[in-house]
Short mmCIF file of C-alpha atoms in Angstrom, two decimals:
data_model
loop_
_atom_site.label_atom_id
_atom_site.label_comp_id
_atom_site.label_asym_id
_atom_site.label_seq_id
_atom_site.Cartn_x
_atom_site.Cartn_y
_atom_site.Cartn_z
CA MET A 1 -0.27 -0.08 0.00
CA VAL A 2 2.83 2.36 0.64
CA GLY A 3 4.40 1.62 -2.49
CA PHE A 4 1.34 3.02 -3.92
CA TYR A 5 1.56 6.04 -2.01
CA GLN A 6 5.02 6.65 -2.86
CA CYS A 7 4.34 6.40 -6.66
CA PHE A 8 1.53 9.28 -6.15
CA LEU A 9 3.11 11.62 -3.47
CA VAL A 10 7.05 11.23 -4.50
CA VAL A 11 6.29 9.89 -8.07
CA ALA A 12 9.50 8.54 -8.99
CA LEU A 13 9.86 4.99 -8.68
CA GLY A 14 13.78 5.71 -8.48
CA ILE A 15 13.69 6.75 -5.39
CA LEU A 16 11.97 3.77 -3.97
CA VAL A 17 14.46 1.70 -1.75
CA SER A 18 14.19 -1.78 -3.21
CA ALA A 19 14.51 -4.72 -0.57
CA ALA A 20 16.99 -5.87 -3.10
CA ASP A 21 19.43 -3.19 -2.53
CA PHE A 22 19.93 -4.49 1.09
CA SER A 23 22.26 -6.85 2.02
CA LEU A 24 20.52 -7.74 5.34
CA ILE A 25 18.92 -10.99 4.42
CA GLU A 26 19.05 -13.54 7.26
CA THR A 27 17.76 -17.17 7.38
CA ILE A 28 16.33 -18.89 10.41
CA ASN A 29 17.19 -22.54 11.79
CA PHE A 30 14.15 -23.31 13.57
CA SER A 31 15.02 -27.21 14.06
CA LEU A 32 15.09 -27.06 17.73
CA ALA A 33 11.66 -25.32 17.96
CA LYS A 34 8.75 -27.52 19.20
CA PRO A 35 6.16 -28.76 17.02
CA CYS A 36 2.60 -28.06 17.47
CA GLY A 37 1.51 -31.40 16.22
CA LYS A 38 -1.62 -32.05 13.84
CA HIS A 39 -3.95 -32.61 17.24
CA ARG A 40 -3.19 -28.86 18.34
CA THR A 41 -2.91 -27.22 15.15
CA ALA A 42 -5.92 -24.67 14.13
CA VAL A 43 -6.98 -23.99 10.57
CA ARG A 44 -7.90 -20.59 9.58
CA LYS A 45 -10.40 -20.90 6.88
CA GLU A 46 -11.74 -18.38 4.05
CA TRP A 47 -14.65 -16.43 4.80
CA GLY A 48 -16.60 -18.37 2.34
CA GLU A 49 -15.81 -21.61 3.60
CA LEU A 50 -17.48 -20.77 7.03
CA LYS A 51 -21.08 -21.85 7.57
CA ARG A 52 -23.17 -18.96 8.02
CA ALA A 53 -23.59 -19.41 11.89
CA GLU A 54 -19.80 -19.60 12.02
CA ARG A 55 -19.42 -16.28 9.97
CA ILE A 56 -22.26 -14.77 12.52
CA ASP A 57 -20.03 -15.81 15.50
CA TYR A 58 -17.09 -14.11 14.43
CA ILE A 59 -19.25 -10.95 13.38
CA ASP A 60 -20.65 -11.20 17.08
CA ALA A 61 -17.11 -11.15 18.34
CA VAL A 62 -16.01 -8.20 16.69
CA LEU A 63 -19.35 -6.25 18.11
CA CYS A 64 -18.25 -7.68 21.22
CA MET A 65 -15.07 -5.89 20.99
CA GLN A 66 -16.49 -2.94 20.06
CA ARG A 67 -18.59 -2.73 23.08
CA GLN A 68 -15.70 -3.70 25.90
CA PRO A 69 -13.77 -1.14 27.89
CA GLN A 70 -10.82 -0.01 26.60
CA HIS A 71 -7.16 -0.69 28.17
CA LEU A 72 -5.45 2.09 26.91
CA PRO A 73 -5.82 5.40 29.30
CA ARG A 74 -8.37 7.84 28.04
CA GLU A 75 -6.25 10.86 28.88
CA ASP A 76 -3.53 9.97 26.60
CA TYR A 77 -5.48 8.44 23.92
CA PRO A 78 -8.66 10.27 23.90
CA GLY A 79 -9.74 8.56 20.60
CA VAL A 80 -9.66 4.91 21.89
CA GLN A 81 -13.41 4.27 22.80
CA ASN A 82 -13.48 0.73 23.40
CA ARG A 83 -11.43 -2.72 23.08
CA PHE A 84 -11.35 -2.65 19.23
CA ASP A 85 -9.95 0.89 19.31
CA ASP A 86 -6.65 -0.51 21.24
CA PHE A 87 -5.84 -2.26 18.45
CA VAL A 88 -6.20 0.44 16.16
CA ALA A 89 -4.24 2.92 18.17
CA THR A 90 -1.49 0.42 18.40
CA HIS A 91 -1.36 -0.04 14.57
CA ILE A 92 -1.35 3.82 14.52
CA ASN A 93 1.57 4.29 17.11
CA TYR A 94 3.91 1.40 15.62
CA THR A 95 2.81 2.34 11.57
CA LEU A 96 6.22 4.01 10.72
CA ASP A 97 8.03 1.30 12.14
CA VAL A 98 6.16 -1.95 10.27
CA HIS A 99 5.13 -1.05 7.00
CA LEU A 100 7.41 -1.12 3.90
CA SER A 101 9.97 -2.47 6.03
CA GLY A 102 11.47 -5.70 7.40
CA LEU A 103 9.17 -5.91 10.19
CA PHE A 104 5.91 -5.65 7.91
CA LEU A 105 5.48 -9.45 7.78
CA PRO A 106 6.63 -10.76 11.52
CA TRP A 107 4.77 -7.66 13.23
CA HIS A 108 1.51 -8.17 11.32
CA ARG A 109 1.61 -11.83 11.90
CA HIS A 110 1.56 -11.45 15.83
CA PHE A 111 -0.91 -8.37 15.46
CA LEU A 112 -3.54 -10.94 14.09
CA TRP A 113 -2.61 -13.57 16.54
CA LEU A 114 -3.31 -11.10 19.31
CA TRP A 115 -6.30 -10.08 17.66
CA GLU A 116 -7.65 -13.61 17.46
CA THR A 117 -6.78 -14.33 20.97
CA ALA A 118 -8.58 -11.18 22.44
CA LEU A 119 -11.79 -12.43 20.57
CA ARG A 120 -11.41 -15.88 21.98
CA ASP A 121 -10.15 -14.73 25.54
CA GLU A 122 -12.46 -11.89 25.91
CA CYS A 123 -15.70 -12.31 23.91
CA GLY A 124 -16.03 -16.08 24.08
CA TYR A 125 -15.37 -16.74 20.34
CA THR A 126 -14.75 -20.19 19.79
CA GLY A 127 -13.65 -20.27 15.87
CA HIS A 128 -10.25 -18.94 14.08
CA LEU A 129 -9.22 -15.88 12.50
CA PRO A 130 -10.71 -16.07 8.79
CA TYR A 131 -9.27 -14.76 5.59
CA TRP A 132 -10.16 -12.83 2.63
CA ASN A 133 -9.26 -14.69 -0.40
CA TRP A 134 -8.88 -11.47 -2.71
CA PRO A 135 -9.16 -13.37 -6.39
CA LEU A 136 -12.16 -15.19 -5.48
CA TRP A 137 -14.26 -12.21 -5.83
CA SER A 138 -11.71 -9.74 -7.30
CA GLU A 139 -14.11 -9.01 -10.30
CA ASN A 140 -17.15 -8.45 -8.51
CA LEU A 141 -16.86 -7.58 -4.77
CA LYS A 142 -20.25 -7.06 -4.15
CA ALA A 143 -21.13 -10.73 -4.79
CA SER A 144 -18.67 -11.81 -2.22
CA PRO A 145 -20.05 -13.37 0.89
CA LEU A 146 -17.65 -11.04 2.55
CA PHE A 147 -19.20 -7.77 1.22
CA ASP A 148 -22.85 -8.45 0.26
CA CYS A 149 -24.46 -6.61 3.29
CA SER A 150 -26.08 -9.62 4.35
CA ASP A 151 -26.15 -10.40 8.09
CA SER A 152 -23.32 -12.97 7.96
CA SER A 153 -21.10 -10.23 6.12
CA LEU A 154 -18.68 -7.64 7.22
CA SER A 155 -21.24 -5.22 5.59
CA GLY A 156 -20.86 -3.99 1.94
CA ASP A 157 -20.35 -1.02 0.19
CA GLY A 158 -21.08 2.69 1.23
CA GLU A 159 -23.86 4.99 -0.01
CA TYR A 160 -23.04 6.83 -3.24
CA ASN A 161 -21.05 9.71 -2.50
CA PRO A 162 -20.64 12.04 -5.90
CA GLU A 163 -17.75 13.78 -4.39
CA GLU A 164 -15.54 11.01 -4.29
CA GLU A 165 -12.79 11.41 -6.77
CA SER A 166 -10.38 9.08 -8.61
CA ILE A 167 -6.98 9.11 -6.80
CA SER A 168 -4.19 10.73 -9.42
CA GLY A 169 -0.45 11.08 -9.21
CA GLY A 170 2.31 11.19 -11.59
CA ALA A 171 0.95 9.14 -14.68
CA VAL A 172 -1.31 6.81 -12.69
CA THR A 173 -4.86 7.29 -12.05
CA LEU A 174 -6.99 5.12 -10.09
CA PRO A 175 -10.97 5.50 -10.93
CA ARG A 176 -13.21 6.00 -7.89
CA GLY A 177 -15.03 3.18 -6.37
CA SER A 178 -18.86 2.48 -6.39
CA GLY A 179 -19.75 3.95 -2.87
CA GLY A 180 -17.60 6.71 -1.14
CA GLY A 181 -20.26 7.04 1.68
CA CYS A 182 -21.50 5.95 4.97
CA VAL A 183 -22.15 1.97 5.25
CA ARG A 184 -25.88 1.56 5.51
CA CYS A 185 -26.37 -2.06 5.31
CA GLY A 186 -25.63 -5.27 7.14
CA PRO A 187 -23.89 -5.82 10.81
CA PHE A 188 -21.71 -2.87 10.74
CA LYS A 189 -24.33 -0.41 9.38
CA ASP A 190 -24.20 1.94 12.63
CA MET A 191 -20.65 1.57 12.92
CA GLN A 192 -18.69 5.04 13.91
CA ILE A 193 -14.91 5.26 13.71
CA HIS A 194 -12.82 7.40 16.01
CA MET A 195 -9.47 8.23 14.92
CA GLY A 196 -7.96 9.74 11.94
CA PRO A 197 -7.78 10.37 8.96
CA PHE A 198 -4.05 10.70 8.39
CA ASP A 199 -2.26 12.26 5.48
CA ARG A 200 -1.29 10.01 2.95
CA ASN A 201 2.18 11.92 2.50
CA ILE A 202 4.09 9.12 4.38
CA ALA A 203 7.56 9.64 2.81
CA SER A 204 8.04 12.93 4.74
CA PHE A 205 7.05 11.29 8.53
CA THR A 206 9.60 10.88 10.81
CA LYS A 207 7.31 10.69 13.83
CA LEU A 208 3.57 10.12 14.29
CA PRO A 209 1.80 13.28 12.50
CA ALA A 210 -1.20 14.82 13.62
CA PRO A 211 -4.13 13.74 14.36
CA GLY A 212 -2.36 11.20 16.44
CA PHE A 213 -4.93 9.69 18.80
CA ASP A 214 -7.54 12.69 18.45
CA TYR A 215 -11.02 11.83 19.01
CA ASN A 216 -12.81 12.15 15.53
CA PRO A 217 -16.14 10.41 15.51
CA ARG A 218 -17.88 9.43 12.18
CA CYS A 219 -19.25 6.90 10.16
CA PHE A 220 -17.91 4.07 8.66
CA ASN A 221 -16.85 4.51 4.81
CA ARG A 222 -16.55 2.16 2.16
CA SER A 223 -16.29 2.40 -1.47
CA LEU A 224 -15.77 -1.02 -3.25
CA ASN A 225 -13.45 -0.81 -5.97
CA ASN A 226 -13.48 -3.78 -8.74
CA PHE A 227 -10.70 -2.14 -10.85
CA VAL A 228 -8.42 -1.94 -8.11
CA SER A 229 -9.19 -5.63 -6.93
CA SER A 230 -9.12 -7.02 -10.40
CA ASN A 231 -5.76 -5.49 -11.42
CA TYR A 232 -3.99 -5.84 -7.94
CA ASP A 233 -5.17 -8.93 -6.29
CA ASN A 234 -5.71 -11.23 -9.19
CA VAL A 235 -4.47 -14.85 -9.39
CA THR A 236 -1.64 -14.14 -11.85
CA ILE A 237 -0.14 -11.52 -9.29
CA VAL A 238 -0.79 -13.90 -6.27
CA ASP A 239 0.87 -16.40 -8.40
CA ARG A 240 3.60 -14.42 -8.96
CA LEU A 241 4.01 -13.54 -5.47
CA LEU A 242 4.56 -17.20 -4.39
CA ALA A 243 6.74 -18.02 -7.41
CA ALA A 244 9.21 -15.58 -5.81
CA THR A 245 12.78 -17.16 -4.97
CA ASN A 246 13.97 -15.00 -2.25
CA ILE A 247 12.35 -12.61 0.50
CA SER A 248 13.61 -9.55 -1.33
CA ASP A 249 11.67 -10.81 -4.45
CA PHE A 250 8.62 -11.38 -2.32
CA GLN A 251 8.41 -8.26 -0.60
CA VAL A 252 8.58 -6.57 -4.02
CA VAL A 253 5.49 -8.11 -5.25
CA MET A 254 3.86 -7.61 -1.89
CA ASP A 255 4.46 -4.04 -2.19
CA TYR A 256 5.43 -2.69 -5.36
CA TRP A 257 3.82 -4.66 -8.10
CA PRO A 258 2.68 -4.25 -10.87
CA ALA A 259 4.77 -1.51 -12.30
CA ARG A 260 2.70 -1.52 -15.46
CA PRO A 261 0.38 -0.68 -16.56
CA TYR A 262 -1.43 0.70 -13.43
CA GLY A 263 1.33 2.15 -11.21
CA VAL A 264 2.73 0.79 -8.06
CA LEU A 265 0.51 -0.81 -5.47
CA GLY A 266 1.38 -4.74 -4.84
CA VAL A 267 -1.21 -6.98 -3.41
CA HIS A 268 -0.91 -5.52 0.01
CA GLY A 269 -2.06 -2.36 -1.24
CA GLY A 270 -4.58 -3.63 -3.65
CA GLY A 271 -6.68 -5.15 -0.81
CA HIS A 272 -6.68 -1.55 1.15
CA PHE A 273 -7.65 0.47 -1.92
CA SER A 274 -10.28 -2.11 -2.76
CA LEU A 275 -12.45 -0.89 0.12
CA GLY A 276 -12.57 2.83 0.08
CA ALA A 277 -11.10 5.29 2.47
CA THR A 278 -11.37 3.75 6.01
CA LEU A 279 -9.04 0.89 4.63
CA GLN A 280 -7.22 3.44 2.78
CA ASP A 281 -5.92 5.33 5.94
CA LEU A 282 -2.39 3.95 6.56
CA PHE A 283 -2.42 4.31 9.86
CA THR A 284 -6.04 3.52 11.26
CA SER A 285 -7.05 0.76 8.49
CA PRO A 286 -8.01 -1.67 11.08
CA GLN A 287 -11.15 0.55 11.80
CA ASP A 288 -12.48 -1.63 8.87
CA PRO A 289 -13.24 -4.89 10.08
CA ALA A 290 -12.10 -6.37 6.85
CA PHE A 291 -8.36 -5.33 7.86
CA MET A 292 -7.73 -8.20 9.99
CA LEU A 293 -9.05 -10.62 7.07
CA HIS A 294 -7.12 -8.67 4.55
CA HIS A 295 -4.16 -9.32 6.58
CA GLY A 296 -4.85 -13.02 7.16
CA MET A 297 -4.66 -13.28 3.41
CA ILE A 298 -1.17 -11.65 3.62
CA ASP A 299 0.11 -14.13 6.39
CA ARG A 300 -1.62 -16.94 4.74
CA LEU A 301 0.82 -16.39 1.46
CA TRP A 302 3.48 -15.56 3.49
CA SER A 303 3.12 -19.11 5.51
CA ILE A 304 2.66 -21.03 2.42
CA TRP A 305 5.90 -19.13 0.74
CA GLN A 306 7.75 -20.09 3.63
CA ALA A 307 6.71 -23.79 3.78
CA LYS A 308 7.97 -24.45 0.23
CA ASP A 309 11.33 -24.25 1.39
CA LYS A 310 11.68 -24.08 5.36
CA ASP A 311 15.44 -24.40 4.88
CA ASN A 312 15.82 -20.95 3.21
CA ARG A 313 12.67 -19.00 3.42
CA PHE A 314 12.32 -18.29 7.10
CA ALA A 315 14.14 -15.30 6.00
CA LEU A 316 14.38 -11.68 6.89
CA ASN A 317 15.43 -8.38 4.94
CA GLY A 318 14.99 -4.74 5.72
CA THR A 319 15.28 -2.65 8.43
CA ASN A 320 12.69 -1.41 11.29
CA ARG A 321 12.00 1.92 9.78
CA ILE A 322 9.33 2.82 6.90
CA LEU A 323 11.13 2.88 3.60
CA ASN A 324 14.16 1.32 4.78
CA PRO A 325 16.41 4.39 5.72
CA PRO A 326 19.91 3.91 5.41
CA ASP A 327 20.31 4.98 8.87
CA ALA A 328 17.67 2.60 10.50
CA LYS A 329 18.45 -0.54 12.24
CA THR A 330 18.59 -3.99 10.32
CA VAL A 331 15.91 -6.55 11.35
CA THR A 332 17.39 -9.65 13.14
CA LEU A 333 16.04 -12.40 14.81
CA ASP A 334 17.00 -11.02 18.20
CA MET A 335 15.42 -7.47 17.35
CA LYS A 336 12.26 -6.48 19.75
CA MET A 337 8.96 -5.58 18.33
CA GLU A 338 6.60 -3.79 20.36
CA PHE A 339 3.03 -4.24 20.57
CA GLY A 340 1.93 -1.48 23.38
CA VAL A 341 -1.08 -2.27 25.43
CA LEU A 342 -1.84 -5.42 23.71
CA ASP A 343 1.06 -7.43 24.78
CA ARG A 344 4.97 -7.46 25.91
CA SER A 345 7.62 -7.05 23.36
CA ARG A 346 8.62 -10.16 21.33
CA SER A 347 11.50 -10.72 19.28
CA VAL A 348 11.29 -11.22 15.54
CA GLY A 349 12.37 -14.88 16.10
CA GLU A 350 9.66 -15.76 18.02
CA VAL A 351 6.97 -15.18 15.29
CA MET A 352 8.46 -16.74 12.39
CA ASP A 353 7.08 -19.96 12.22
CA PRO A 354 2.98 -20.15 12.59
CA THR A 355 3.44 -23.96 12.88
CA LYS A 356 5.37 -23.84 16.35
CA HIS A 357 5.95 -21.82 19.55
CA ARG A 358 2.47 -20.38 20.85
CA TYR A 359 0.86 -20.03 17.40
CA CYS A 360 0.02 -23.57 15.97
CA TYR A 361 -2.11 -22.61 13.27
CA SER A 362 -2.40 -23.28 9.56
CA TYR A 363 -4.74 -21.92 6.73
CA SER A 364 -7.04 -23.90 4.30
#
């Protein structure tokens, strides 16, 4: 997604710091880690694979999180109104460390696990985190059981907003989506979001910009965009991602591909820009309930890619700062990742294998 911002706001691809330019790749040996065993392994399923009752169970757990009291102090985080917002604020707080950097994949893996654990421990959810398999419905998002506005969906499109504009920058233009206004159907039709929006010009940020954690209540906005989903999250690009032979090439397809004909977005940004303004906000994107399922697909693809060659693909590449500036620290197995109020710090090495340690999950 940030690759897309970079294309529009800094324009020249030449200033992007390619992951291949770093000699920072570190391969991990997990031979001594304790495996989970099949009887302990949870299976995360695609939303459409779940029975209707299972989808509703997940929805109910998300709504429960929006009713639970926050853990962050209101005086320091005025925009945090509930437990759901604790996760949004945590993502805001570490955005400039964990996007377009060597921490992107490992940090979000643990973030998802913390979300799944909170749903189970705090809201009685008995299932596991679903994921959104983008190519299945990339030509027609409204037909997806994830976005069809039924009571077993994550709601759907927003009301049509004639003032929504296409997004242009440099030689690239993304047409507007089909909504652009408040979501008025499905389980999240009455949902408010509380923080943001943030400026898209992330290239110039060295610290958390305004509005920070300010309280800014407004309706949950969506604009389904089949152009974006069909061009950036299709089968061809997913296959190219999985065909990468090293972690730096994997990162390029994740964040910067394709360079032609529609600019630079990557499969990560493709998912974000497929759903409109709420999910497009780099900092506050977890305010859209689809965020966790979008990143579930990213984690799924990373885990599939890792499993193809475990001797060489438990690898790291990049630094601990957005866009990998030259003064940032190289990511290593011992590097600590922070999760604020959600959890204690975790080393990168702890999260690299989803089939071991505390995780014990796989994907269908």
